[in-house]
Coordinates of C-alpha atoms in Angstrom, one line a residue:
M96 CA 139.0 203.3 110.2
P97 CA 140.7 204.5 107.0
G98 CA 138.8 203.9 103.8
H99 CA 141.5 201.8 102.2
C100 CA 141.3 199.4 105.2
R101 CA 137.5 198.9 104.7
R102 CA 138.1 198.2 101.0
A103 CA 140.7 195.6 101.9
I104 CA 138.3 193.9 104.2
A105 CA 135.6 193.9 101.4
V106 CA 138.1 192.2 99.1
V107 CA 138.7 189.5 101.7
C108 CA 134.9 189.0 102.3
I109 CA 134.1 188.7 98.6
T110 CA 137.1 186.8 97.2
A111 CA 138.4 184.6 100.0
F112 CA 134.8 183.5 100.8
P113 CA 132.9 183.8 97.5
G114 CA 129.2 183.7 97.8
V115 CA 129.0 184.8 101.4
L116 CA 126.9 187.8 100.4
G117 CA 124.4 185.8 98.5
A118 CA 124.3 182.8 100.9
Q119 CA 123.1 184.7 103.9
T120 CA 120.3 187.2 104.5
L121 CA 121.3 190.6 105.7
Q122 CA 119.7 189.9 109.1
D123 CA 122.0 186.8 109.6
R124 CA 125.2 188.2 108.1
P125 CA 128.0 189.1 110.5
F126 CA 129.5 192.6 109.9
E127 CA 133.0 192.4 111.4
D128 CA 134.3 195.8 110.1
R129 CA 137.6 196.4 111.9
Q130 CA 140.7 195.3 110.0
H131 CA 142.4 192.7 112.2
D132 CA 145.6 190.8 112.1
A133 CA 144.9 187.3 110.9
A134 CA 148.2 186.1 112.2
L135 CA 146.8 186.4 115.8
A136 CA 144.1 183.7 115.4
V137 CA 145.2 180.1 115.1
A138 CA 142.6 179.0 112.6
E139 CA 143.1 182.1 110.3
R140 CA 146.9 182.3 110.6
P141 CA 148.6 182.3 107.1
H142 CA 151.4 179.9 106.5
P143 CA 153.1 180.9 103.2
E144 CA 154.9 177.6 103.0
L145 CA 151.6 175.6 103.3
D146 CA 149.0 177.8 101.8
P147 CA 147.8 176.8 98.3
L148 CA 149.0 179.0 95.5
G149 CA 146.1 178.6 93.1
I150 CA 146.3 178.8 89.3
R151 CA 147.1 182.1 87.6
A152 CA 145.0 182.9 84.5
G153 CA 145.9 186.4 83.5
S154 CA 144.5 188.7 86.1
M155 CA 142.3 186.0 87.6
L156 CA 143.3 183.5 90.3
V157 CA 141.6 180.1 90.2
R158 CA 141.5 177.8 93.2
P159 CA 140.2 174.3 92.6
S160 CA 139.8 171.5 95.3
V161 CA 138.5 168.0 95.6
D162 CA 137.2 166.5 98.9
L163 CA 137.0 162.7 99.6
G164 CA 135.8 161.3 102.9
V165 CA 134.1 158.7 104.9
Q166 CA 131.7 159.2 107.9
Y167 CA 130.1 157.1 110.5
D168 CA 126.7 158.2 111.8
S169 CA 125.1 156.5 114.8
N170 CA 121.6 157.7 114.2
I171 CA 121.0 158.7 110.5
Y172 CA 117.2 159.2 111.0
A173 CA 117.6 161.3 114.2
L174 CA 115.2 159.0 116.2
D175 CA 114.8 158.5 120.0
R176 CA 114.2 154.7 119.5
N177 CA 115.1 152.1 116.9
R178 CA 118.2 154.0 115.9
V179 CA 119.9 153.1 112.6
S180 CA 123.6 153.6 112.0
D181 CA 125.3 153.8 108.6
V182 CA 128.6 154.6 106.9
I183 CA 128.6 157.4 104.4
V184 CA 131.0 158.0 101.6
T185 CA 131.4 161.7 100.7
A186 CA 132.9 163.4 97.6
G187 CA 132.9 167.0 96.5
A188 CA 134.5 169.3 94.0
N189 CA 134.9 173.1 94.4
V190 CA 136.4 175.9 92.3
S191 CA 136.6 179.6 92.9
V192 CA 137.8 182.4 90.6
R193 CA 138.6 185.9 91.7
S194 CA 140.2 188.9 90.1
D195 CA 143.6 190.3 91.2
W196 CA 143.0 193.9 90.4
S197 CA 144.1 196.9 92.5
R198 CA 140.6 198.4 92.2
N199 CA 137.2 196.7 91.8
A200 CA 136.7 193.0 92.0
L201 CA 134.9 190.0 90.4
S202 CA 134.5 186.6 91.8
A203 CA 132.6 183.3 91.1
A204 CA 132.4 179.9 92.7
A205 CA 130.9 176.5 92.1
S206 CA 130.7 173.4 94.3
I207 CA 129.0 170.0 94.1
S208 CA 128.9 167.4 96.8
R209 CA 127.6 163.8 97.1
R210 CA 126.7 161.8 100.2
Q211 CA 126.3 158.1 99.5
Y212 CA 124.9 156.0 102.3
L213 CA 126.1 152.4 102.1
K214 CA 122.9 150.8 103.6
A215 CA 120.2 153.5 103.5
D216 CA 120.4 154.5 99.9
S217 CA 117.3 156.6 100.0
E218 CA 119.2 159.0 102.3
S219 CA 121.9 159.7 99.7
T220 CA 121.9 163.2 98.3
T221 CA 123.7 165.5 95.8
N222 CA 123.9 169.2 96.5
Y223 CA 125.3 172.0 94.4
L224 CA 126.0 175.8 94.8
L225 CA 126.7 178.5 92.3
D226 CA 127.5 182.1 93.1
A227 CA 129.1 185.2 91.6
G228 CA 129.8 188.7 92.9
G229 CA 131.4 191.9 92.0
R230 CA 132.6 195.1 93.7
I231 CA 133.0 198.6 92.4
D232 CA 135.3 200.9 94.4
L233 CA 134.1 204.4 94.6
E234 CA 136.3 207.4 95.5
R235 CA 135.8 206.8 99.2
G236 CA 133.4 203.8 99.5
Y237 CA 132.3 200.8 97.6
L238 CA 129.3 199.1 96.1
D239 CA 129.1 195.3 95.8
A240 CA 126.5 192.9 94.4
S241 CA 126.1 189.1 94.4
V242 CA 123.8 186.4 93.1
D243 CA 123.6 182.7 94.1
T244 CA 121.6 179.6 93.4
A245 CA 121.7 176.2 95.1
R246 CA 120.0 172.9 95.5
L247 CA 120.3 171.8 99.1
T248 CA 119.1 169.2 101.6
Q249 CA 117.5 169.8 105.0
L250 CA 119.4 167.8 107.6
R251 CA 117.6 165.1 109.5
T252 CA 119.0 166.6 112.7
D253 CA 117.4 170.1 112.1
V254 CA 115.3 171.0 115.1
D255 CA 112.0 170.6 113.2
A256 CA 112.9 168.4 110.2
P257 CA 109.9 166.3 109.2
G258 CA 110.6 163.0 111.0
A259 CA 107.9 161.1 109.1
S260 CA 109.5 161.7 105.7
D261 CA 110.8 158.6 103.9
R262 CA 113.8 160.7 102.7
P263 CA 115.5 164.0 103.4
I264 CA 113.6 167.1 102.3
R265 CA 115.2 168.8 99.2
Y266 CA 114.9 172.5 98.4
R267 CA 116.2 175.2 96.0
R268 CA 117.5 178.5 97.1
T269 CA 118.0 181.5 94.8
G270 CA 119.1 185.0 95.9
A271 CA 120.7 188.3 95.3
A272 CA 122.2 191.0 97.5
L273 CA 123.4 194.6 97.0
V274 CA 125.5 196.4 99.7
G275 CA 127.0 199.9 99.7
E276 CA 129.3 201.7 102.1
Y277 CA 130.5 205.3 102.3
P278 CA 132.6 207.0 105.0
F279 CA 131.9 210.6 106.3
G280 CA 135.0 211.4 108.4
M281 CA 134.8 209.3 111.6
V282 CA 131.3 208.0 110.6
T283 CA 130.8 205.2 108.1
V284 CA 127.3 204.5 106.7
R285 CA 126.2 201.2 105.1
A286 CA 123.0 200.2 103.5
G287 CA 121.9 197.0 101.8
L288 CA 119.2 194.9 100.2
D289 CA 118.8 191.2 100.1
W290 CA 116.3 188.8 98.5
H291 CA 116.1 185.1 98.7
R292 CA 113.6 182.5 97.4
F293 CA 113.1 179.1 98.8
R294 CA 111.2 176.3 97.0
F295 CA 110.7 172.9 98.7
E296 CA 110.2 169.6 97.1
D297 CA 107.3 167.3 98.2
S298 CA 108.1 164.0 99.8
R299 CA 106.2 160.9 101.1
T300 CA 105.8 159.4 104.6
I301 CA 107.3 156.1 105.5
A302 CA 103.8 154.6 105.0
G303 CA 103.6 156.1 101.4
A304 CA 101.2 159.0 102.0
P305 CA 102.0 162.3 100.3
L306 CA 104.0 164.8 102.5
R307 CA 103.4 168.2 101.0
Q308 CA 106.1 170.9 101.5
G309 CA 104.7 173.7 99.3
F310 CA 103.4 175.6 102.4
R311 CA 107.1 176.3 103.2
D312 CA 107.8 178.1 99.8
R313 CA 108.7 181.7 100.5
D314 CA 110.5 184.8 99.4
I315 CA 112.4 186.7 102.1
T316 CA 113.3 190.4 101.4
S317 CA 115.6 192.2 103.9
A318 CA 117.0 195.7 104.2
L319 CA 119.7 197.0 106.4
A320 CA 121.0 200.4 107.5
R321 CA 124.0 200.9 109.7
A322 CA 126.2 203.7 111.0
D323 CA 129.6 203.2 112.7
L324 CA 131.5 205.8 114.7
A325 CA 135.3 205.3 115.1
V326 CA 136.1 206.3 118.6
S327 CA 139.7 205.2 118.4
P328 CA 141.9 202.9 116.4
A329 CA 140.9 200.1 118.7
L330 CA 137.2 200.9 119.3
S331 CA 134.1 201.7 117.2
V332 CA 130.5 201.9 118.2
Y333 CA 127.6 201.4 115.9
V334 CA 123.8 201.2 115.5
D335 CA 122.1 199.1 112.9
A336 CA 118.5 198.4 111.9
T337 CA 117.1 195.7 109.7
A338 CA 113.7 195.1 108.3
N339 CA 112.3 191.9 106.6
R340 CA 109.3 190.7 104.8
R341 CA 108.5 187.0 104.5
A342 CA 106.0 186.2 101.8
Y343 CA 104.7 182.6 101.4
R344 CA 103.5 181.4 98.0
N345 CA 101.1 178.6 98.9
M346 CA 98.9 178.4 102.0
A347 CA 97.2 175.2 101.0
G348 CA 99.1 173.0 103.5
A349 CA 99.0 175.5 106.4
P350 CA 96.1 176.2 108.8
F351 CA 96.8 180.0 108.8
D352 CA 98.5 182.8 106.8
R353 CA 102.3 182.4 107.4
D354 CA 103.2 185.8 105.9
S355 CA 105.0 188.1 108.3
S356 CA 107.2 191.2 108.6
G357 CA 109.6 192.3 111.2
F358 CA 112.6 194.4 112.3
T359 CA 115.6 194.5 114.6
L360 CA 117.2 197.6 116.1
E361 CA 120.6 197.0 117.8
A362 CA 123.6 198.9 119.1
G363 CA 127.0 197.5 119.6
A364 CA 130.8 197.9 119.7
D365 CA 133.7 196.5 117.7
F366 CA 136.9 196.4 119.8
D367 CA 140.5 195.2 119.8
I368 CA 142.2 195.3 123.2
T369 CA 146.0 195.3 123.3
R370 CA 146.1 192.5 120.7
Q371 CA 144.9 190.1 123.3
V372 CA 141.1 190.3 123.0
R373 CA 139.0 191.4 120.0
G374 CA 135.5 191.0 118.8
H375 CA 132.1 192.7 118.4
V376 CA 129.0 192.6 120.7
Q377 CA 125.6 194.1 120.0
A378 CA 122.2 193.9 121.5
G379 CA 118.8 195.4 121.0
Y380 CA 115.1 194.6 120.2
L381 CA 113.5 192.3 117.6
S382 CA 109.9 192.1 116.5
Q383 CA 108.2 189.7 114.0
Q384 CA 104.5 190.1 113.3
G385 CA 102.3 187.6 111.5
A386 CA 99.6 188.6 108.9
N387 CA 96.4 190.0 110.5
D388 CA 98.2 189.9 113.9
I389 CA 97.7 186.1 114.1
W390 CA 101.0 185.7 115.9
S391 CA 104.0 187.8 117.0
A392 CA 107.4 187.4 118.5
K393 CA 109.1 190.2 120.3
G394 CA 112.0 190.6 122.7
L395 CA 115.7 190.9 123.2
S396 CA 118.0 190.4 120.2
G397 CA 121.7 190.2 119.9
R398 CA 124.8 188.9 118.3
G399 CA 128.4 188.7 119.3
K400 CA 131.8 187.1 118.8
V401 CA 134.9 187.5 121.1
E402 CA 138.3 186.0 120.5
W403 CA 141.0 185.7 123.2
F404 CA 144.5 185.1 122.1
I405 CA 145.6 183.5 125.4
Q406 CA 148.9 182.3 123.9
P407 CA 150.4 182.6 120.4
V408 CA 149.4 179.0 119.7
L409 CA 146.0 179.0 121.5
T410 CA 142.9 180.9 120.5
L411 CA 139.6 180.8 122.5
T412 CA 136.4 182.0 120.8
A413 CA 133.0 182.6 122.2
E414 CA 130.0 183.6 120.0
G415 CA 126.2 183.6 120.1
G416 CA 123.0 185.3 118.9
R417 CA 119.2 185.4 119.0
Q418 CA 117.0 185.6 116.0
I419 CA 113.8 184.6 114.3
R420 CA 113.9 181.5 112.0
D421 CA 111.2 180.0 109.7
A422 CA 109.6 176.8 110.9
A423 CA 109.0 173.6 108.9
Q424 CA 105.9 172.6 110.8
T425 CA 102.3 173.4 109.7
D426 CA 101.1 174.6 113.1
T427 CA 103.7 177.2 113.7
P428 CA 105.3 179.7 111.3
A429 CA 108.5 180.6 113.1
Y430 CA 110.6 180.1 116.2
L431 CA 113.0 182.2 118.3
S432 CA 116.5 180.6 118.3
T433 CA 119.1 181.5 120.9
D434 CA 122.6 179.9 120.6
I435 CA 125.9 180.1 122.3
N436 CA 129.2 178.5 121.3
A437 CA 132.7 178.2 122.6
R438 CA 135.7 177.0 120.7
A439 CA 139.4 176.4 121.3
D440 CA 142.0 176.1 118.5
Y441 CA 145.5 175.0 119.4
E442 CA 148.5 174.9 117.0
L443 CA 150.2 171.7 118.0
F444 CA 152.7 172.1 115.1
R445 CA 152.8 174.6 112.2
S446 CA 151.0 172.0 110.1
V447 CA 148.7 170.6 112.8
I448 CA 145.7 172.3 114.5
V449 CA 143.6 170.6 117.1
S450 CA 140.2 172.0 118.1
A451 CA 137.4 171.5 120.5
Q452 CA 134.0 173.2 120.8
A453 CA 130.8 173.1 122.8
G454 CA 127.5 174.8 122.1
Y455 CA 123.9 175.1 123.3
T456 CA 120.8 176.2 121.5
W457 CA 117.3 177.1 122.8
D458 CA 114.4 177.1 120.3
E459 CA 111.0 178.5 121.2
F460 CA 108.2 177.9 118.6
Q461 CA 105.6 180.6 118.2
G462 CA 101.9 179.8 118.7
T463 CA 102.6 176.4 120.2
R464 CA 104.2 175.0 123.3
G465 CA 107.1 173.7 121.2
R466 CA 110.4 174.0 122.9
A467 CA 113.8 172.3 122.1
R468 CA 117.1 172.3 123.8
R469 CA 120.1 171.2 121.7
P470 CA 123.6 170.6 123.4
Q471 CA 126.5 170.1 121.0
L472 CA 130.1 168.9 121.4
G473 CA 132.9 168.5 118.9
A474 CA 136.6 167.9 118.6
G475 CA 138.9 167.5 115.6
A476 CA 142.3 167.8 114.1
R477 CA 143.6 169.2 110.8
Y478 CA 146.9 168.2 109.2
R479 CA 148.3 170.1 106.3
M480 CA 150.8 168.0 104.3
G481 CA 152.3 170.6 102.1
R482 CA 150.3 173.0 100.0
N483 CA 148.1 170.5 98.2
L484 CA 146.9 168.0 100.8
V485 CA 144.9 168.4 103.9
Y486 CA 143.6 165.7 106.3
D487 CA 140.7 166.4 108.6
L488 CA 139.4 164.2 111.4
R489 CA 136.4 165.3 113.4
F490 CA 133.9 163.9 116.0
E491 CA 130.5 165.6 116.7
H492 CA 127.8 164.9 119.2
L493 CA 124.3 166.4 119.0
A494 CA 121.3 165.9 121.2
Q495 CA 117.8 167.3 121.2
H496 CA 115.4 167.4 124.2
S497 CA 111.8 168.4 123.4
P498 CA 109.6 167.6 126.4
R499 CA 105.9 167.9 125.8
S500 CA 106.4 169.2 122.3
D501 CA 104.2 167.7 119.6
G502 CA 106.0 167.3 116.3
L503 CA 109.5 167.7 117.8
R504 CA 111.8 164.8 118.5
N505 CA 114.2 163.7 121.1
F506 CA 117.4 162.1 119.9
R507 CA 121.1 161.7 120.3
D508 CA 123.5 161.4 117.4
N509 CA 127.3 160.8 117.2
R510 CA 129.3 161.3 114.0
L511 CA 132.9 160.5 113.2
M512 CA 134.2 162.0 110.0
F513 CA 137.5 161.7 108.0
T514 CA 138.1 163.9 105.0
V515 CA 141.0 164.4 102.6
R516 CA 141.2 167.6 100.5
L517 CA 143.3 167.9 97.4
Q518 CA 143.8 171.6 96.5
Q519 CA 145.8 173.7 94.2

């Protein structure tokens, strides 16, 4: 793929989605390299008469937005019995700034959101996110860097969220990433480094006893190397390798050393078949080893995403992956998570898109018999009333089944959400 195409994609990744580099570790980040026609996919398709214009400030483009919404949640504590429902009022503000230069780029973004429960006030939370990034265009490649910081909330519906806590667990995340790319003829080489720090806040049980979370505090450092070979304009093959180190700060609340290191080695292909099917699929091997060989997780790894443009107004998408995730329980440090998802987006009118999706996740906790199966269903509609007003209506269903698994819950949860976005 020509170098100017790769640079164009880098601009999209950094400026259209500010903070993406800082918000994900290298091991989690998707690398979709091939330049593709956004007009093919229903959810990505530009509509010049409906897209917000932003505010021009010299060579910078500012895009502000405000979200207001209301939600109904049938099981706010994610319990199997004695379920409690509530209505939640949501509000958020977002602003992104990006440069509009022919070479190099700068971007920054900030967002804040509030979830106010009308009955269960202790569940109410306020989150924020700040990030910034920059890219330097080299003669044939690029180098980009990003930083981010956030105060976030662990969802009650997370697979291993502490069910005994009297309120949702809060945590802070801080990180930085550096990625570079350089083409050598038909081969393109990329390398990157990523560091993220997580600091969790203590809570209390429903009975009032302390619920320490310091054992979850950790620093994750990741490195990636990748090489792509352009076989044709419609096909490239690649190999990539990642390595990570998870260093925990406080072992006081854990029965063993939670530190670990690991790697993945994968090979894959990025393809675009006659403008009907495009995507990337990769598979390989992963290994994560605990300190002093106390525990280990090894086996098949993989990631993939395939889009089928069955009609100009209908896009079908399938994606999935398998990876190691850090656990929130004291008796297990990590779990293997495998997920698959399917989605359909239909453009009913130019201003109306309806969607439906289904997914399934398998989680296998290391060192215990913990297992969880999580089916998910969703449907929604988005109506764009001109450039500055967007209405979103969405329904979601999530269930968790954890037979014979201590510390893991069984539950079903239904949510109905309506959001209005004002954007410039």
